[in-house]
């Protein structure tokens, strides 16, 4: 993907325009229309990395139809059709998997993956309150799943990755813990106790309540990866616009977990990016804006994604979380959090030496 680098900023901007304000994305449509076949393949690959293939290409197809650009319309339709077939297979298999886990005594919620609808992530993420033995027994005996190699971070977080025959996507199961070091247990239980049914393609899944969906997005973006995908901004803005979020409930849960500053910062970043592409910010409560420590101007495209500065913001959020975790008497959670800096250092060294941090992070 080296050829993408000179244009990645243009491509990410186009994806944001197409997903956040599709009715006024003519410039983005013209950009796609002018790409070579190779560049279009790179554009779709980037849209896939941001989990917005369908949300980005449907406006392109509509624009092409309106301008009677039959070639572009055919190209977009073919890419959308291919992605929809992948999603249908993934959801069908996922429905069978969660059904068997539930029947085997593993209360399960599908995290993150369903939030991207009509798109779908490249991994299928689950959380269960059951222990790992029940999960492994169900996955291996019912689906002949292969347990993938686990990194140090996976072991701390009690996360298991399974390869299932006939399913290109990995199934990632978090057992009883959430967070980079598995520091969240009480918070994690909310994902099952407050789960809600969600029906897609005639299949009903259990999904997180909007507040938990926002919390897990924050954990991923502000406390682990320190980058945003376009889907994060599109997903969250849709929930805020629809009035789905109970901010009192959200703040109570986030403060208890020591991550309210991170949640507020996540929302502020999303709001600022929405304002950049729509002209108006999200309607966020003042309590969110006052608690935010990072704004969208500090989040820019680099290495394919929208990067959050680790220094000072990531370090400050980590310190706040650690302090609040210790203050509420959660010594195990605090100890786990102290393992994060050496783990991150080991991951950075591994990446520098081998080009990958997979065995660590």
Coordinates of N, CA and C in Angstrom, one line a residue, residues 141-229:
X141 N -15.8 -27.6 20.2 CA -16.6 -28.8 20.0 C -17.7 -28.6 19.0
X142 N -18.3 -27.4 18.9 CA -19.4 -27.1 18.0 C -19.0 -26.6 16.7
X143 N -17.9 -25.9 16.6 CA -17.5 -25.3 15.3 C -16.1 -25.7 14.8
X144 N -15.5 -26.6 15.5 CA -14.1 -27.0 15.1 C -13.2 -25.9 15.0
X145 N -13.4 -24.9 15.9 CA -12.5 -23.7 15.8 C -11.1 -24.0 16.3
X146 N -10.2 -23.2 15.7 CA -8.8 -23.3 16.1 C -8.5 -22.1 16.9
X147 N -7.8 -22.3 18.1 CA -7.4 -21.2 18.9 C -6.1 -20.6 18.4
X148 N -6.2 -19.3 18.1 CA -5.1 -18.6 17.5 C -4.0 -18.3 18.7
X149 N -2.8 -18.0 18.2 CA -1.7 -17.7 19.2 C -2.1 -16.4 20.0
X150 N -1.8 -16.4 21.2 CA -2.2 -15.3 22.1 C -1.0 -14.4 22.5
X151 N -1.2 -13.1 22.4 CA -0.1 -12.2 22.8 C -0.1 -12.0 24.3
X152 N 0.9 -11.3 24.8 CA 0.9 -11.0 26.2 C -0.4 -10.2 26.6
X153 N -0.7 -9.2 25.8 CA -1.9 -8.4 26.0 C -3.1 -9.2 26.0
X154 N -3.2 -10.2 25.1 CA -4.4 -11.1 25.1 C -4.6 -11.8 26.4
X155 N -3.5 -12.3 26.9 CA -3.5 -13.1 28.2 C -4.0 -12.2 29.3
X156 N -3.4 -11.0 29.4 CA -3.8 -10.1 30.5 C -5.3 -9.8 30.4
X157 N -5.8 -9.5 29.2 CA -7.2 -9.1 28.9 C -8.1 -10.3 28.9
X158 N -7.6 -11.5 29.0 CA -8.4 -12.7 28.9 C -9.2 -12.7 27.6
X159 N -8.5 -12.5 26.6 CA -9.1 -12.4 25.2 C -8.6 -13.6 24.4
X160 N -9.6 -14.2 23.7 CA -9.3 -15.4 22.9 C -9.7 -15.2 21.5
X161 N -8.9 -15.5 20.5 CA -9.2 -15.4 19.1 C -9.3 -16.8 18.5
X162 N -10.4 -17.0 17.8 CA -10.7 -18.3 17.1 C -10.8 -18.2 15.6
X163 N -10.2 -19.1 14.9 CA -10.4 -19.2 13.5 C -11.5 -20.3 13.3
X164 N -12.6 -20.0 12.6 CA -13.7 -20.9 12.4 C -13.7 -21.3 10.9
X165 N -13.7 -22.6 10.6 CA -13.8 -23.0 9.2 C -15.0 -22.4 8.5
X166 N -14.7 -21.9 7.3 CA -15.8 -21.3 6.5 C -16.1 -19.9 6.9
X167 N -15.4 -19.3 7.8 CA -15.6 -17.9 8.3 C -14.3 -17.2 8.1
X168 N -14.1 -16.3 7.1 CA -12.9 -15.5 7.0 C -12.5 -14.6 8.2
X169 N -13.6 -14.1 8.8 CA -13.3 -13.2 10.0 C -13.0 -14.0 11.2
X170 N -12.0 -13.5 12.0 CA -11.7 -14.1 13.3 C -12.8 -13.8 14.3
X171 N -13.0 -14.7 15.2 CA -14.0 -14.5 16.3 C -13.2 -14.2 17.5
X172 N -13.3 -13.0 18.1 CA -12.6 -12.5 19.2 C -13.5 -12.5 20.4
X173 N -13.2 -13.3 21.4 CA -14.0 -13.4 22.6 C -13.3 -12.9 23.8
X174 N -13.9 -11.9 24.5 CA -13.4 -11.3 25.8 C -14.2 -12.1 26.9
X175 N -13.5 -12.8 27.7 CA -14.1 -13.5 28.8 C -14.0 -12.8 30.1
X176 N -15.1 -12.3 30.6 CA -15.2 -11.7 32.0 C -14.4 -10.4 32.2
X177 N -13.6 -10.0 31.2 CA -12.8 -8.8 31.4 C -12.8 -7.9 30.2
X178 N -12.6 -6.6 30.4 CA -12.4 -5.7 29.3 C -11.3 -4.8 29.7
X179 N -10.8 -4.0 28.7 CA -9.6 -3.2 28.9 C -8.3 -3.8 28.4
X180 N -7.3 -3.0 28.1 CA -6.1 -3.5 27.6 C -5.4 -4.5 28.5
X181 N -5.5 -4.3 29.8 CA -4.9 -5.3 30.7 C -6.0 -6.1 31.5
X182 N -7.2 -6.0 31.0 CA -8.3 -6.8 31.7 C -8.7 -6.1 33.0
X183 N -8.4 -4.8 33.1 CA -8.7 -4.1 34.4 C -10.1 -3.9 34.7
X184 N -11.0 -4.0 33.7 CA -12.4 -3.7 33.9 C -13.2 -5.0 34.1
X185 N -13.8 -5.3 35.3 CA -14.6 -6.4 35.5 C -16.1 -6.0 35.8
X186 N -16.3 -5.1 36.7 CA -17.6 -4.6 37.0 C -18.2 -3.9 35.8
X187 N -17.4 -3.0 35.2 CA -17.8 -2.3 34.0 C -18.2 -3.3 32.9
X188 N -17.4 -4.4 32.8 CA -17.7 -5.4 31.7 C -19.0 -6.0 31.9
X189 N -19.4 -6.3 33.1 CA -20.7 -7.0 33.4 C -21.9 -6.2 32.9
X190 N -21.7 -4.9 32.8 CA -22.8 -4.1 32.3 C -23.2 -4.4 30.9
X191 N -22.2 -4.9 30.1 CA -22.4 -5.2 28.7 C -23.4 -6.3 28.5
X192 N -23.5 -7.3 29.5 CA -24.5 -8.3 29.4 C -25.7 -7.9 30.2
X193 N -25.6 -7.3 31.3 CA -26.8 -7.0 32.1 C -27.7 -6.0 31.5
X194 N -27.1 -5.1 30.6 CA -27.9 -4.1 30.0 C -28.0 -4.3 28.4
X195 N -27.7 -5.5 28.0 CA -27.7 -5.7 26.5 C -29.1 -5.6 26.0
X196 N -29.1 -5.3 24.6 CA -30.4 -5.1 24.0 C -30.4 -5.9 22.7
X197 N -31.6 -6.4 22.3 CA -31.7 -7.1 21.0 C -31.5 -6.2 19.8
X198 N -30.9 -6.7 18.8 CA -30.7 -6.0 17.5 C -30.8 -7.0 16.4
X199 N -31.7 -6.7 15.5 CA -32.1 -7.6 14.4 C -31.5 -7.0 13.1
X200 N -30.7 -7.9 12.4 CA -30.1 -7.5 11.1 C -30.3 -8.7 10.2
X201 N -30.7 -8.4 9.0 CA -31.0 -9.5 8.0 C -31.9 -10.6 8.5
X202 N -32.8 -10.2 9.4 CA -33.7 -11.2 10.0 C -33.1 -12.0 11.1
X203 N -31.9 -11.7 11.5 CA -31.2 -12.4 12.6 C -31.1 -11.5 13.8
X204 N -31.5 -12.0 15.0 CA -31.5 -11.2 16.2 C -30.3 -11.6 17.0
X205 N -29.5 -10.5 17.4 CA -28.3 -10.6 18.2 C -28.6 -9.8 19.5
X206 N -27.7 -10.1 20.5 CA -27.7 -9.2 21.7 C -26.5 -8.3 21.5
X207 N -26.8 -7.0 21.6 CA -25.8 -5.9 21.4 C -25.7 -5.0 22.6
X208 N -24.7 -4.3 22.8 CA -24.6 -3.4 24.0 C -25.6 -2.3 23.9
X209 N -26.0 -1.8 25.1 CA -26.8 -0.6 25.1 C -25.9 0.6 24.5
X210 N -26.5 1.7 24.1 CA -25.7 2.7 23.5 C -24.6 3.3 24.4
X211 N -24.9 3.3 25.7 CA -23.8 3.8 26.6 C -22.6 2.9 26.6
X212 N -22.9 1.6 26.6 CA -21.8 0.6 26.6 C -21.0 0.6 25.3
X213 N -21.8 0.8 24.2 CA -21.2 0.9 22.9 C -20.2 2.0 22.8
X214 N -20.6 3.1 23.4 CA -19.7 4.3 23.5 C -18.5 4.1 24.4
X215 N -18.7 3.4 25.5 CA -17.6 3.1 26.4 C -16.6 2.2 25.8
X216 N -17.0 1.1 25.1 CA -16.1 0.2 24.5 C -15.3 0.9 23.3
X217 N -16.0 1.8 22.6 CA -15.3 2.6 21.6 C -14.2 3.5 22.2
X218 N -14.5 4.1 23.4 CA -13.6 4.9 24.1 C -12.4 4.1 24.5
X219 N -12.6 2.9 25.1 CA -11.5 2.0 25.6 C -10.6 1.7 24.4
X220 N -11.2 1.5 23.3 CA -10.4 1.1 22.1 C -9.6 2.3 21.6
X221 N -10.2 3.4 21.5 CA -9.6 4.6 20.8 C -8.7 5.4 21.7
X222 N -9.2 5.6 22.9 CA -8.5 6.6 23.8 C -7.6 5.9 24.8
X223 N -7.7 4.6 25.0 CA -6.9 3.9 26.0 C -6.1 2.8 25.4
X224 N -6.2 2.5 24.1 CA -5.5 1.4 23.6 C -4.8 1.8 22.3
X225 N -5.5 2.0 21.2 CA -4.9 2.2 19.9 C -4.5 3.6 19.6
X226 N -5.2 4.6 20.2 CA -4.9 6.0 20.0 C -5.0 6.4 18.6
X227 N -6.0 5.8 17.9 CA -6.4 6.3 16.6 C -7.9 6.0 16.4
X228 N -8.5 6.8 15.6 CA -9.9 6.7 15.2 C -10.0 6.1 13.8
X229 N -11.0 5.3 13.6 CA -11.4 5.0 12.2 C -12.6 5.9 11.8

